[in-house]
Amino acid sequence: MQRVNSTILSITVTILIAACNNATENTAALKDTAGDKAAPAKKAYLSAPLVSAIYTADPSAHVFNGRIYVYPSHDTATGSPENDNGDHFNMMDYHVLSMDSVGAPVTDNGVALHIKDIPWAGRQLWAPDAAYANGTYYLYFPVKNKQDVFQIGVATSSKPEGPFVAEKEPIKGSYSIDPCVFKDDDGNYYMYFGGIWGGQLQRWNNNKYDSAAKLRQADELAILPRIAKLSKDMKHFEGDVKEVQILDKDGKPFKEGNNDKRFFEAAWMHKYKGTYYFSYSTGDTHNICYATGTSPNGPFTYQGVILSPVDGWTSHESIVEANGKWWLFYHDTQLSGKTHLRNVKVTELKYNDDGSIQAINPFK
Ligand code: FUB
């Protein structure tokens, strides 16, 4: 009997050890100390994480075939220390999320693209976006090349959730991070992109790379996001990459020191009642704000804040119409309390009669 008991004990211990080894990604992630901060005070969040089995961020949402598809970054635990270059955001793959409507069950469609299958990639798969054209789904992604310089790549699939097959080279002429691909009503597609600090946009002047280029001083003109028209095959830029002008209400460009309003990263474009809405993150002041214009190329006039700061350093939005309402997708760090382990969320976005967007507080 004693022998039977010790056998049972030994089996139980083995099962427990195996269970620990197979601990969920979340548990593993919670052991990571990069970006640790004091446990967040209990807050009433406006919305709940869309998924909790994996960490997700930078949600680019689209409606394809009547279903909502969300293309997020897939945050993972990393030993990299937190720094202004974003080394702690060391993502390895993408998972596409999908749902019939906001509030319906969310499907994690598994690995859509892994960094090992991108021939030119070095490290850090950051915020992606997707588009549909020519009977094909295109996934656009920023990743550092083997020289540690961010560029933007494209991968294709016959299904919105992938798996995607990456092109062998990055998009020629692309640089920096956070691609957003917008289809205008006339069928033309444009890519907006760029992000400063770790996103390296400050190193690109006149579309030329200078590894020694510094961030601008507070009294210098703010660094601007970029736009490029996409070719019909959706894999190339047609014409030059240009700067996107963002002006204040007096028609003046922002200075770097206007960092509660100037562009930092997370470009997104949507069109509402014929007006182009260019939204973005202000980075170190953590706002999501927007500017409007009458052409996809800009200029855009600053209008205000869409989303005030969330838990966590970064904030990255997308705006999409689904089921007759407009939605703001964003992320915070509710699940982990750590800067680099984020979770995507969604809340309704409302317009006033004059077309302005009602500001959203991410807490109740
Ligand atoms: O996810 C990595 C980076 O953090 C994104 O590219 C930025 O937009 C910020 O959210």
mmCIF file of C-alpha atoms and ligand atoms in Angstrom:
data_model
loop_
_atom_site.group_PDB
_atom_site.id
_atom_site.type_symbol
_atom_site.label_atom_id
_atom_site.label_comp_id
_atom_site.label_asym_id
_atom_site.label_seq_id
_atom_site.Cartn_x
_atom_site.Cartn_y
_atom_site.Cartn_z
ATOM 1 C CA MET A 1 0.000 0.000 0.000
ATOM 2 C CA GLN A 2 2.851 2.329 0.929
ATOM 3 C CA ARG A 3 4.421 1.576 -2.473
ATOM 4 C CA VAL A 4 1.133 2.360 -4.253
ATOM 5 C CA ASN A 5 0.900 5.652 -2.301
ATOM 6 C CA SER A 6 4.452 6.652 -3.204
ATOM 7 C CA THR A 7 3.773 5.770 -6.877
ATOM 8 C CA ILE A 8 0.634 7.956 -6.821
ATOM 9 C CA LEU A 9 2.639 10.738 -5.129
ATOM 10 C CA SER A 10 5.379 10.461 -7.735
ATOM 11 C CA ILE A 11 2.851 10.570 -10.643
ATOM 12 C CA THR A 12 1.140 13.575 -9.055
ATOM 13 C CA VAL A 13 4.461 15.430 -8.672
ATOM 14 C CA THR A 14 5.362 14.617 -12.300
ATOM 15 C CA ILE A 15 2.002 15.939 -13.532
ATOM 16 C CA LEU A 16 2.419 19.098 -11.449
ATOM 17 C CA ILE A 17 5.930 19.699 -12.825
ATOM 18 C CA ALA A 18 4.672 19.154 -16.395
ATOM 19 C CA ALA A 19 1.800 21.538 -15.779
ATOM 20 C CA CYS A 20 4.249 24.144 -14.499
ATOM 21 C CA ASN A 21 6.483 23.669 -17.543
ATOM 22 C CA ASN A 22 3.449 24.134 -19.781
ATOM 23 C CA ALA A 23 2.422 27.230 -17.901
ATOM 24 C CA THR A 24 0.541 29.688 -20.042
ATOM 25 C CA GLU A 25 2.318 32.462 -21.838
ATOM 26 C CA ASN A 26 0.715 34.877 -19.404
ATOM 27 C CA THR A 27 2.253 33.132 -16.401
ATOM 28 C CA ALA A 28 5.659 33.128 -18.071
ATOM 29 C CA ALA A 29 5.230 36.730 -19.002
ATOM 30 C CA LEU A 30 4.353 37.724 -15.473
ATOM 31 C CA LYS A 31 7.760 36.451 -14.333
ATOM 32 C CA ASP A 32 9.426 38.953 -16.639
ATOM 33 C CA THR A 33 10.631 41.969 -14.754
ATOM 34 C CA ALA A 34 11.285 44.359 -17.669
ATOM 35 C CA GLY A 35 9.018 47.357 -17.308
ATOM 36 C CA ASP A 36 7.903 46.410 -13.801
ATOM 37 C CA LYS A 37 6.038 49.062 -11.943
ATOM 38 C CA ALA A 38 4.028 49.214 -8.783
ATOM 39 C CA ALA A 39 0.864 47.116 -8.902
ATOM 40 C CA PRO A 40 -1.802 49.254 -10.537
ATOM 41 C CA ALA A 41 -4.382 50.707 -8.198
ATOM 42 C CA LYS A 42 -7.833 49.231 -8.725
ATOM 43 C CA LYS A 43 -9.456 51.233 -11.492
ATOM 44 C CA ALA A 44 -12.720 50.992 -13.321
ATOM 45 C CA TYR A 45 -11.769 50.448 -16.942
ATOM 46 C CA LEU A 46 -14.073 51.616 -19.707
ATOM 47 C CA SER A 47 -13.696 48.320 -21.591
ATOM 48 C CA ALA A 48 -12.314 44.826 -21.104
ATOM 49 C CA PRO A 49 -9.407 43.145 -22.918
ATOM 50 C CA LEU A 50 -10.578 41.371 -26.091
ATOM 51 C CA VAL A 51 -8.406 38.341 -25.313
ATOM 52 C CA SER A 52 -6.424 37.337 -22.235
ATOM 53 C CA ALA A 53 -4.642 34.101 -23.267
ATOM 54 C CA ILE A 54 -2.029 36.111 -25.179
ATOM 55 C CA TYR A 55 -0.819 39.693 -24.894
ATOM 56 C CA THR A 56 -1.795 41.909 -27.829
ATOM 57 C CA ALA A 57 -1.273 45.555 -28.809
ATOM 58 C CA ASP A 58 -1.529 48.049 -31.690
ATOM 59 C CA PRO A 59 -4.887 46.784 -32.991
ATOM 60 C CA SER A 60 -5.562 47.557 -36.670
ATOM 61 C CA ALA A 61 -9.213 46.650 -37.244
ATOM 62 C CA HIS A 62 -10.971 46.014 -40.556
ATOM 63 C CA VAL A 63 -14.251 44.521 -41.715
ATOM 64 C CA PHE A 64 -13.753 41.773 -44.292
ATOM 65 C CA ASN A 65 -16.682 39.645 -45.530
ATOM 66 C CA GLY A 66 -18.942 41.067 -42.806
ATOM 67 C CA ARG A 67 -16.603 39.974 -39.963
ATOM 68 C CA ILE A 68 -14.297 42.168 -37.865
ATOM 69 C CA TYR A 69 -10.619 41.237 -38.160
ATOM 70 C CA VAL A 70 -8.073 42.753 -35.785
ATOM 71 C CA TYR A 71 -4.383 42.735 -36.718
ATOM 72 C CA PRO A 72 -2.433 43.346 -33.487
ATOM 73 C CA SER A 73 1.151 43.078 -32.377
ATOM 74 C CA HIS A 74 1.700 39.950 -30.272
ATOM 75 C CA ASP A 75 3.547 41.060 -27.137
ATOM 76 C CA THR A 76 5.780 38.501 -25.493
ATOM 77 C CA ALA A 77 7.839 38.284 -22.340
ATOM 78 C CA THR A 78 11.374 39.439 -22.963
ATOM 79 C CA GLY A 79 14.451 39.755 -20.850
ATOM 80 C CA SER A 80 15.345 42.997 -22.611
ATOM 81 C CA PRO A 81 15.504 45.994 -20.283
ATOM 82 C CA GLU A 82 13.060 48.832 -20.945
ATOM 83 C CA ASN A 83 14.609 51.764 -22.816
ATOM 84 C CA ASP A 84 13.644 54.637 -25.139
ATOM 85 C CA ASN A 85 14.561 52.491 -28.158
ATOM 86 C CA GLY A 86 11.759 50.062 -27.303
ATOM 87 C CA ASP A 87 14.097 47.067 -27.040
ATOM 88 C CA HIS A 88 11.599 45.544 -24.606
ATOM 89 C CA PHE A 89 9.098 45.205 -27.485
ATOM 90 C CA ASN A 90 10.707 42.112 -28.968
ATOM 91 C CA MET A 91 7.824 40.447 -30.755
ATOM 92 C CA MET A 92 8.240 37.284 -32.829
ATOM 93 C CA ASP A 93 4.938 36.662 -34.621
ATOM 94 C CA TYR A 94 1.436 37.867 -35.401
ATOM 95 C CA HIS A 95 -1.952 36.367 -34.487
ATOM 96 C CA VAL A 96 -5.090 37.688 -36.188
ATOM 97 C CA LEU A 97 -8.188 38.061 -34.006
ATOM 98 C CA SER A 98 -11.712 37.958 -35.439
ATOM 99 C CA MET A 99 -15.290 38.381 -34.268
ATOM 100 C CA ASP A 100 -18.744 38.650 -35.848
ATOM 101 C CA SER A 101 -19.461 41.909 -34.038
ATOM 102 C CA VAL A 102 -18.189 43.904 -31.073
ATOM 103 C CA GLY A 103 -19.185 41.968 -27.950
ATOM 104 C CA ALA A 104 -19.358 38.595 -29.750
ATOM 105 C CA PRO A 105 -16.826 35.820 -28.970
ATOM 106 C CA VAL A 106 -13.318 36.606 -30.227
ATOM 107 C CA THR A 107 -11.348 33.971 -32.145
ATOM 108 C CA ASP A 108 -7.552 33.873 -31.966
ATOM 109 C CA ASN A 109 -6.699 32.411 -35.382
ATOM 110 C CA GLY A 110 -3.211 31.254 -34.356
ATOM 111 C CA VAL A 111 0.119 32.222 -35.878
ATOM 112 C CA ALA A 112 -0.429 34.244 -39.064
ATOM 113 C CA LEU A 113 3.243 35.051 -39.736
ATOM 114 C CA HIS A 114 6.429 34.263 -37.794
ATOM 115 C CA ILE A 115 9.633 36.285 -37.919
ATOM 116 C CA LYS A 116 11.618 33.187 -38.909
ATOM 117 C CA ASP A 117 9.654 33.094 -42.176
ATOM 118 C CA ILE A 118 10.598 36.660 -43.174
ATOM 119 C CA PRO A 119 13.904 36.271 -45.039
ATOM 120 C CA TRP A 120 15.151 39.826 -44.479
ATOM 121 C CA ALA A 121 14.024 40.260 -40.855
ATOM 122 C CA GLY A 122 16.345 40.835 -37.915
ATOM 123 C CA ARG A 123 14.238 41.511 -34.838
ATOM 124 C CA GLN A 124 11.120 43.162 -33.405
ATOM 125 C CA LEU A 125 7.861 42.670 -35.301
ATOM 126 C CA TRP A 126 5.931 45.834 -34.466
ATOM 127 C CA ALA A 127 2.475 47.217 -35.257
ATOM 128 C CA PRO A 128 0.987 45.714 -38.456
ATOM 129 C CA ASP A 129 -1.935 46.574 -40.716
ATOM 130 C CA ALA A 130 -3.849 44.727 -43.438
ATOM 131 C CA ALA A 131 -5.705 45.439 -46.672
ATOM 132 C CA TYR A 132 -7.726 43.558 -49.281
ATOM 133 C CA ALA A 133 -7.264 44.033 -53.022
ATOM 134 C CA ASN A 134 -6.948 41.927 -56.163
ATOM 135 C CA GLY A 135 -8.668 38.961 -54.423
ATOM 136 C CA THR A 136 -5.767 38.836 -51.903
ATOM 137 C CA TYR A 137 -5.244 39.862 -48.286
ATOM 138 C CA TYR A 138 -2.072 41.852 -47.623
ATOM 139 C CA LEU A 139 -0.390 42.069 -44.224
ATOM 140 C CA TYR A 140 1.960 45.053 -43.808
ATOM 141 C CA PHE A 141 4.487 44.856 -41.000
ATOM 142 C CA PRO A 142 7.477 46.805 -39.647
ATOM 143 C CA VAL A 143 10.497 44.839 -38.532
ATOM 144 C CA LYS A 144 14.164 45.667 -38.088
ATOM 145 C CA ASN A 145 16.313 44.321 -40.901
ATOM 146 C CA LYS A 146 19.574 42.529 -40.239
ATOM 147 C CA GLN A 147 21.346 45.915 -39.944
ATOM 148 C CA ASP A 148 18.885 46.866 -37.146
ATOM 149 C CA VAL A 149 17.064 49.442 -39.289
ATOM 150 C CA PHE A 150 13.256 49.349 -39.349
ATOM 151 C CA GLN A 151 11.630 48.811 -42.749
ATOM 152 C CA ILE A 152 8.140 47.761 -43.792
ATOM 153 C CA GLY A 153 7.369 44.418 -45.389
ATOM 154 C CA VAL A 154 4.325 42.839 -46.993
ATOM 155 C CA ALA A 155 2.957 39.307 -46.880
ATOM 156 C CA THR A 156 -0.023 37.789 -48.716
ATOM 157 C CA SER A 157 -2.763 35.271 -48.085
ATOM 158 C CA SER A 158 -6.007 34.101 -49.651
ATOM 159 C CA LYS A 159 -7.682 34.398 -46.219
ATOM 160 C CA PRO A 160 -7.953 37.434 -43.925
ATOM 161 C CA GLU A 161 -6.657 35.463 -40.953
ATOM 162 C CA GLY A 162 -3.671 34.079 -42.870
ATOM 163 C CA PRO A 163 -1.330 32.284 -42.758
ATOM 164 C CA PHE A 164 0.599 34.923 -44.715
ATOM 165 C CA VAL A 165 3.635 34.419 -46.939
ATOM 166 C CA ALA A 166 6.191 37.236 -46.755
ATOM 167 C CA GLU A 167 7.838 38.786 -49.788
ATOM 168 C CA LYS A 168 11.590 38.157 -49.924
ATOM 169 C CA GLU A 169 12.502 41.855 -49.587
ATOM 170 C CA PRO A 170 11.033 44.836 -47.710
ATOM 171 C CA ILE A 171 8.990 47.381 -49.666
ATOM 172 C CA LYS A 172 11.549 49.446 -51.576
ATOM 173 C CA GLY A 173 11.796 52.964 -50.172
ATOM 174 C CA SER A 174 9.986 52.056 -46.928
ATOM 175 C CA TYR A 175 11.326 52.869 -43.484
ATOM 176 C CA SER A 176 10.375 53.313 -39.835
ATOM 177 C CA ILE A 177 7.255 51.717 -38.313
ATOM 178 C CA ASP A 178 3.473 51.604 -37.902
ATOM 179 C CA PRO A 179 2.073 51.219 -41.436
ATOM 180 C CA CYS A 180 -1.594 52.074 -41.941
ATOM 181 C CA VAL A 181 -3.044 51.230 -45.354
ATOM 182 C CA PHE A 182 -6.115 53.214 -46.361
ATOM 183 C CA LYS A 183 -8.357 52.595 -49.370
ATOM 184 C CA ASP A 184 -9.967 55.745 -50.700
ATOM 185 C CA ASP A 185 -13.385 55.772 -52.364
ATOM 186 C CA ASP A 186 -11.735 56.087 -55.795
ATOM 187 C CA GLY A 187 -9.942 52.740 -55.307
ATOM 188 C CA ASN A 188 -6.491 54.212 -54.607
ATOM 189 C CA TYR A 189 -4.539 52.845 -51.638
ATOM 190 C CA TYR A 190 -2.170 54.895 -49.495
ATOM 191 C CA MET A 191 0.230 53.881 -46.758
ATOM 192 C CA TYR A 192 0.803 56.234 -43.817
ATOM 193 C CA PHE A 193 3.743 55.346 -41.594
ATOM 194 C CA GLY A 194 6.440 56.485 -39.179
ATOM 195 C CA GLY A 195 7.272 56.643 -35.519
ATOM 196 C CA ILE A 196 9.980 58.544 -33.626
ATOM 197 C CA TRP A 197 12.367 57.411 -30.872
ATOM 198 C CA GLY A 198 12.593 53.584 -31.206
ATOM 199 C CA GLY A 199 10.691 53.802 -34.492
ATOM 200 C CA GLN A 200 13.739 55.642 -35.967
ATOM 201 C CA LEU A 201 11.796 58.248 -37.989
ATOM 202 C CA GLN A 202 14.189 60.952 -36.705
ATOM 203 C CA ARG A 203 16.968 59.226 -38.674
ATOM 204 C CA TRP A 204 15.216 59.821 -42.018
ATOM 205 C CA ASN A 205 15.445 63.233 -43.685
ATOM 206 C CA ASN A 206 14.492 63.653 -47.361
ATOM 207 C CA ASN A 207 14.051 59.852 -47.418
ATOM 208 C CA LYS A 208 17.769 59.351 -46.655
ATOM 209 C CA TYR A 209 19.025 57.414 -43.649
ATOM 210 C CA ASP A 210 21.440 58.949 -41.162
ATOM 211 C CA SER A 211 22.169 56.674 -38.217
ATOM 212 C CA ALA A 212 23.667 59.626 -36.317
ATOM 213 C CA ALA A 213 20.654 61.953 -36.726
ATOM 214 C CA LYS A 214 19.386 63.226 -33.400
ATOM 215 C CA LEU A 215 15.895 63.857 -32.071
ATOM 216 C CA ARG A 216 14.800 67.443 -32.676
ATOM 217 C CA GLN A 217 14.925 70.142 -30.019
ATOM 218 C CA ALA A 218 11.732 71.627 -28.554
ATOM 219 C CA ASP A 219 11.948 74.788 -30.699
ATOM 220 C CA GLU A 220 12.509 72.911 -33.983
ATOM 221 C CA LEU A 221 9.676 71.880 -36.328
ATOM 222 C CA ALA A 222 8.112 68.586 -35.315
ATOM 223 C CA ILE A 223 9.013 65.445 -37.247
ATOM 224 C CA LEU A 224 6.139 64.517 -39.589
ATOM 225 C CA PRO A 225 4.507 61.200 -40.511
ATOM 226 C CA ARG A 226 4.945 59.915 -44.059
ATOM 227 C CA ILE A 227 2.616 58.884 -46.874
ATOM 228 C CA ALA A 228 3.198 56.831 -50.019
ATOM 229 C CA LYS A 229 0.711 55.776 -52.686
ATOM 230 C CA LEU A 230 0.641 52.018 -53.203
ATOM 231 C CA SER A 231 1.055 50.435 -56.624
ATOM 232 C CA LYS A 232 -1.723 48.296 -58.101
ATOM 233 C CA ASP A 233 0.049 45.109 -56.970
ATOM 234 C CA MET A 234 0.018 46.505 -53.386
ATOM 235 C CA LYS A 235 3.685 45.553 -52.934
ATOM 236 C CA HIS A 236 5.447 48.741 -54.007
ATOM 237 C CA PHE A 237 5.346 52.490 -53.495
ATOM 238 C CA GLU A 238 4.272 54.497 -56.517
ATOM 239 C CA GLY A 239 6.160 57.786 -56.514
ATOM 240 C CA ASP A 240 8.078 59.347 -53.670
ATOM 241 C CA VAL A 241 7.453 59.052 -49.950
ATOM 242 C CA LYS A 242 6.166 62.442 -48.748
ATOM 243 C CA GLU A 243 5.672 64.155 -45.413
ATOM 244 C CA VAL A 244 2.141 64.554 -44.069
ATOM 245 C CA GLN A 245 1.579 68.128 -42.858
ATOM 246 C CA ILE A 246 -0.269 68.553 -39.550
ATOM 247 C CA LEU A 247 -1.165 72.162 -38.775
ATOM 248 C CA ASP A 248 -2.667 73.935 -35.812
ATOM 249 C CA LYS A 249 -5.946 75.848 -36.186
ATOM 250 C CA ASP A 250 -3.995 78.969 -37.276
ATOM 251 C CA GLY A 251 -2.403 76.983 -40.117
ATOM 252 C CA LYS A 252 0.998 76.797 -38.410
ATOM 253 C CA PRO A 253 3.054 73.585 -38.145
ATOM 254 C CA PHE A 254 3.736 72.208 -34.670
ATOM 255 C CA LYS A 255 7.130 72.411 -33.021
ATOM 256 C CA GLU A 256 8.688 69.378 -31.367
ATOM 257 C CA GLY A 257 7.912 70.976 -28.001
ATOM 258 C CA ASN A 258 4.148 70.857 -28.726
ATOM 259 C CA ASN A 259 4.332 67.265 -27.595
ATOM 260 C CA ASP A 260 0.742 67.054 -26.400
ATOM 261 C CA LYS A 261 -0.352 67.583 -30.032
ATOM 262 C CA ARG A 262 2.459 66.761 -32.475
ATOM 263 C CA PHE A 263 2.865 63.382 -34.207
ATOM 264 C CA PHE A 264 4.838 60.590 -32.547
ATOM 265 C CA GLU A 265 3.562 57.243 -33.993
ATOM 266 C CA ALA A 266 0.442 55.099 -34.646
ATOM 267 C CA ALA A 267 -0.903 56.769 -37.803
ATOM 268 C CA TRP A 268 -4.439 55.805 -38.790
ATOM 269 C CA MET A 269 -6.692 57.163 -41.531
ATOM 270 C CA HIS A 270 -10.458 56.893 -41.817
ATOM 271 C CA LYS A 271 -13.035 58.818 -43.790
ATOM 272 C CA TYR A 272 -16.295 60.073 -42.301
ATOM 273 C CA LYS A 273 -18.905 61.942 -44.326
ATOM 274 C CA GLY A 274 -16.330 62.839 -47.003
ATOM 275 C CA THR A 275 -13.703 64.220 -44.567
ATOM 276 C CA TYR A 276 -10.311 62.556 -44.029
ATOM 277 C CA TYR A 277 -9.514 61.934 -40.350
ATOM 278 C CA PHE A 278 -5.814 61.389 -39.621
ATOM 279 C CA SER A 279 -5.326 60.081 -36.068
ATOM 280 C CA TYR A 280 -2.097 59.335 -34.212
ATOM 281 C CA SER A 281 -0.379 58.975 -30.865
ATOM 282 C CA THR A 282 1.544 61.846 -29.298
ATOM 283 C CA GLY A 283 3.895 59.321 -27.657
ATOM 284 C CA ASP A 284 5.491 60.788 -24.552
ATOM 285 C CA THR A 285 2.287 62.681 -23.654
ATOM 286 C CA HIS A 286 0.195 59.556 -24.368
ATOM 287 C CA ASN A 287 -2.758 61.134 -26.208
ATOM 288 C CA ILE A 288 -4.521 59.722 -29.236
ATOM 289 C CA CYS A 289 -5.557 62.775 -31.209
ATOM 290 C CA TYR A 290 -6.789 63.637 -34.678
ATOM 291 C CA ALA A 291 -6.541 66.164 -37.467
ATOM 292 C CA THR A 292 -8.842 66.531 -40.475
ATOM 293 C CA GLY A 293 -8.439 67.427 -44.139
ATOM 294 C CA THR A 294 -10.015 67.333 -47.570
ATOM 295 C CA SER A 295 -7.396 65.149 -49.303
ATOM 296 C CA PRO A 296 -5.703 61.875 -48.290
ATOM 297 C CA ASN A 297 -2.360 63.656 -48.757
ATOM 298 C CA GLY A 298 -3.197 66.389 -46.266
ATOM 299 C CA PRO A 299 -2.603 68.948 -44.964
ATOM 300 C CA PHE A 300 -4.553 68.031 -41.842
ATOM 301 C CA THR A 301 -5.718 70.509 -39.215
ATOM 302 C CA TYR A 302 -5.432 69.456 -35.585
ATOM 303 C CA GLN A 303 -8.850 69.013 -33.957
ATOM 304 C CA GLY A 304 -8.379 67.475 -30.518
ATOM 305 C CA VAL A 305 -7.924 64.407 -28.361
ATOM 306 C CA ILE A 306 -9.823 61.186 -29.094
ATOM 307 C CA LEU A 307 -8.458 59.091 -26.215
ATOM 308 C CA SER A 308 -6.771 60.394 -23.083
ATOM 309 C CA PRO A 309 -3.831 58.434 -21.607
ATOM 310 C CA VAL A 310 -4.371 54.764 -20.790
ATOM 311 C CA ASP A 311 -2.496 52.527 -18.365
ATOM 312 C CA GLY A 312 0.927 51.925 -19.901
ATOM 313 C CA TRP A 313 3.348 54.065 -21.911
ATOM 314 C CA THR A 314 2.066 53.433 -25.436
ATOM 315 C CA SER A 315 -1.330 53.998 -26.934
ATOM 316 C CA HIS A 316 -2.141 52.921 -30.490
ATOM 317 C CA GLU A 317 -5.523 53.186 -32.158
ATOM 318 C CA SER A 318 -7.581 52.185 -35.157
ATOM 319 C CA ILE A 319 -11.048 53.405 -36.083
ATOM 320 C CA VAL A 320 -13.526 51.345 -38.105
ATOM 321 C CA GLU A 321 -17.231 51.263 -38.907
ATOM 322 C CA ALA A 322 -18.975 47.966 -38.197
ATOM 323 C CA ASN A 323 -22.634 47.070 -37.796
ATOM 324 C CA GLY A 324 -23.748 50.686 -38.217
ATOM 325 C CA LYS A 325 -21.512 52.126 -35.451
ATOM 326 C CA TRP A 326 -17.977 53.501 -35.279
ATOM 327 C CA TRP A 327 -15.434 51.816 -33.015
ATOM 328 C CA LEU A 328 -12.121 52.823 -31.476
ATOM 329 C CA PHE A 329 -9.695 49.934 -30.992
ATOM 330 C CA TYR A 330 -6.788 50.635 -28.624
ATOM 331 C CA HIS A 331 -4.654 48.932 -25.995
ATOM 332 C CA ASP A 332 -3.584 49.337 -22.405
ATOM 333 C CA THR A 333 -1.746 47.241 -19.816
ATOM 334 C CA GLN A 334 -4.681 46.224 -17.627
ATOM 335 C CA LEU A 335 -3.772 42.508 -17.582
ATOM 336 C CA SER A 336 -0.058 42.798 -16.781
ATOM 337 C CA GLY A 337 0.695 46.262 -15.410
ATOM 338 C CA LYS A 338 3.807 46.139 -17.642
ATOM 339 C CA THR A 339 4.638 48.522 -20.469
ATOM 340 C CA HIS A 340 5.518 45.826 -23.004
ATOM 341 C CA LEU A 341 2.753 43.299 -22.227
ATOM 342 C CA ARG A 342 -0.401 44.942 -23.485
ATOM 343 C CA ASN A 343 -3.987 43.946 -24.257
ATOM 344 C CA VAL A 344 -6.257 45.220 -27.018
ATOM 345 C CA LYS A 345 -9.661 46.726 -26.311
ATOM 346 C CA VAL A 346 -12.542 48.358 -28.153
ATOM 347 C CA THR A 347 -15.091 51.029 -27.332
ATOM 348 C CA GLU A 348 -17.678 52.942 -29.325
ATOM 349 C CA LEU A 349 -16.569 56.213 -30.945
ATOM 350 C CA LYS A 350 -19.141 58.962 -31.396
ATOM 351 C CA TYR A 351 -19.236 62.075 -33.569
ATOM 352 C CA ASN A 352 -20.891 65.356 -32.797
ATOM 353 C CA ASP A 353 -23.167 66.901 -35.445
ATOM 354 C CA ASP A 354 -20.296 69.131 -36.640
ATOM 355 C CA GLY A 355 -18.116 66.057 -37.354
ATOM 356 C CA SER A 356 -15.896 66.461 -34.294
ATOM 357 C CA ILE A 357 -15.129 63.300 -32.318
ATOM 358 C CA GLN A 358 -16.286 62.990 -28.708
ATOM 359 C CA ALA A 359 -13.225 62.565 -26.484
ATOM 360 C CA ILE A 360 -13.010 59.211 -24.689
ATOM 361 C CA ASN A 361 -11.769 58.635 -21.148
ATOM 362 C CA PRO A 362 -10.425 55.056 -20.890
ATOM 363 C CA PHE A 363 -11.583 54.920 -17.252
ATOM 364 C CA LYS A 364 -15.119 55.159 -15.918
HETATM 365 O O1 FUB B 1 4.260 47.709 -30.426
HETATM 366 C C1 FUB B 1 5.489 48.348 -30.629
HETATM 367 C C2 FUB B 1 5.293 49.807 -30.818
HETATM 368 O O2 FUB B 1 4.697 50.380 -29.655
HETATM 369 C C3 FUB B 1 4.342 50.186 -31.917
HETATM 370 O O3 FUB B 1 4.882 50.048 -33.193
HETATM 371 C C4 FUB B 1 3.996 51.564 -31.511
HETATM 372 O O4 FUB B 1 2.899 52.098 -32.166
HETATM 373 C C5 FUB B 1 3.785 51.391 -30.024
HETATM 374 O O5 FUB B 1 2.502 50.966 -29.713
#
